[in-house]
XYZ file of C-alpha atoms in Angstrom:
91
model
C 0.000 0.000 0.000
C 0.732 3.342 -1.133
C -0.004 6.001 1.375
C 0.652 10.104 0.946
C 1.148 12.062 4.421
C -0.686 14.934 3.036
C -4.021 13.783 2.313
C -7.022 15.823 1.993
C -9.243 13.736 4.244
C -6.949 12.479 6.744
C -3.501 12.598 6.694
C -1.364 9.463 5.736
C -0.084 8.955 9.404
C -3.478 8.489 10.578
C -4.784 6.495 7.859
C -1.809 4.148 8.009
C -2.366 3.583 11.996
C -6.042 3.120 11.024
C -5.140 0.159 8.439
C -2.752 -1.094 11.315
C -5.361 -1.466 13.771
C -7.783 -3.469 11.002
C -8.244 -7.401 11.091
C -5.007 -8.590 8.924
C -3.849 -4.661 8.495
C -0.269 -5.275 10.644
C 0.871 -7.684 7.473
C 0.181 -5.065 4.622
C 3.526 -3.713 3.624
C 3.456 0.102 3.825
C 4.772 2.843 1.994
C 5.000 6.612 3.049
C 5.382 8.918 0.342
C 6.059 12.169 1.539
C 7.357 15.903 0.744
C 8.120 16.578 3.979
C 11.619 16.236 5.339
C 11.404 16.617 8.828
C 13.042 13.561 11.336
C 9.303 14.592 12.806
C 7.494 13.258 9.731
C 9.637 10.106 9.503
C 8.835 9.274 13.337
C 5.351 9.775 12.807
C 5.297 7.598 10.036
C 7.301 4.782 11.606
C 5.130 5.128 14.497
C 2.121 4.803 12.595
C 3.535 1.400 11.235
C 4.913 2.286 8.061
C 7.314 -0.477 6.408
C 8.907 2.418 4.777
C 9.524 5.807 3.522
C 10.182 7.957 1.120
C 10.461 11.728 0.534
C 9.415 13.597 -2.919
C 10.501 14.308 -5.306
C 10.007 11.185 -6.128
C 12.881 8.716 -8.198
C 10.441 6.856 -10.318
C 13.116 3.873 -10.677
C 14.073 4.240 -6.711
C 9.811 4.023 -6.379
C 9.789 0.803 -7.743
C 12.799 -0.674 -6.561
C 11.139 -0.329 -3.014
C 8.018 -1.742 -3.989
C 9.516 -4.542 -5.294
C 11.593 -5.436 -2.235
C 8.543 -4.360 0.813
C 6.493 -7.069 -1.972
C 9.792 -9.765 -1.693
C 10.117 -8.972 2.040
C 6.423 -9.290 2.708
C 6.551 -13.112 0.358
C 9.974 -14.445 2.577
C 7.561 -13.516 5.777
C 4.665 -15.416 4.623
C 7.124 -18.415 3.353
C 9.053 -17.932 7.252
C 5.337 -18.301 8.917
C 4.284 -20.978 6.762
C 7.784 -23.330 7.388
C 6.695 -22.593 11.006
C 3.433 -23.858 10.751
C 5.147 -27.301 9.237
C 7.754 -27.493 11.387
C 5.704 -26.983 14.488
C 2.866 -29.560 12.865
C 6.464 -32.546 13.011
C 6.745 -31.962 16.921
């Protein structure tokens, strides 16, 4: 997921703690976008459970990298849980 931190709505701090807090929202791999570039803004979004963060103007090629690895990261996590579940199932 995609979030902005300046929304028109609700900011992207508040929406992301919102997702958080929803049945199956802590797994979603979240990205900050944000053209603020305060240590403030980066806490808040961290705190809010962001996976990660990044400041505009945006690197189109840097966008995607990070997509790509929160999508790989999020993949070896489900893998991790699921080994887990078989190894746990042997004992």
């Amino acid at each position: 997921m995609i979030l902005d931190a300046m929304m028109p709505v609700m900011d992207g701090f508040t929406t992301c703690a919102r997702i958080r807090n929803l049945p199956g929202g802590g797994q979603a791999p979240v990205l900050m976008l944000t053209g603020l570039k305060d240590h403030k803004s980066l806490d808040l979004a961290f705190d809010a459970g962001a996976t990660d963060f990044i400041t505009k103007p945006i690197l189109w090629k840097e966008l995607g990298r990070r997509v790509r690895y929160l999508l790989r990261a999020r993949q070896a996590e489900l893998l991790l849980g699921q080994s887990m579940v078989s190894a746990q199932s042997i004992i």
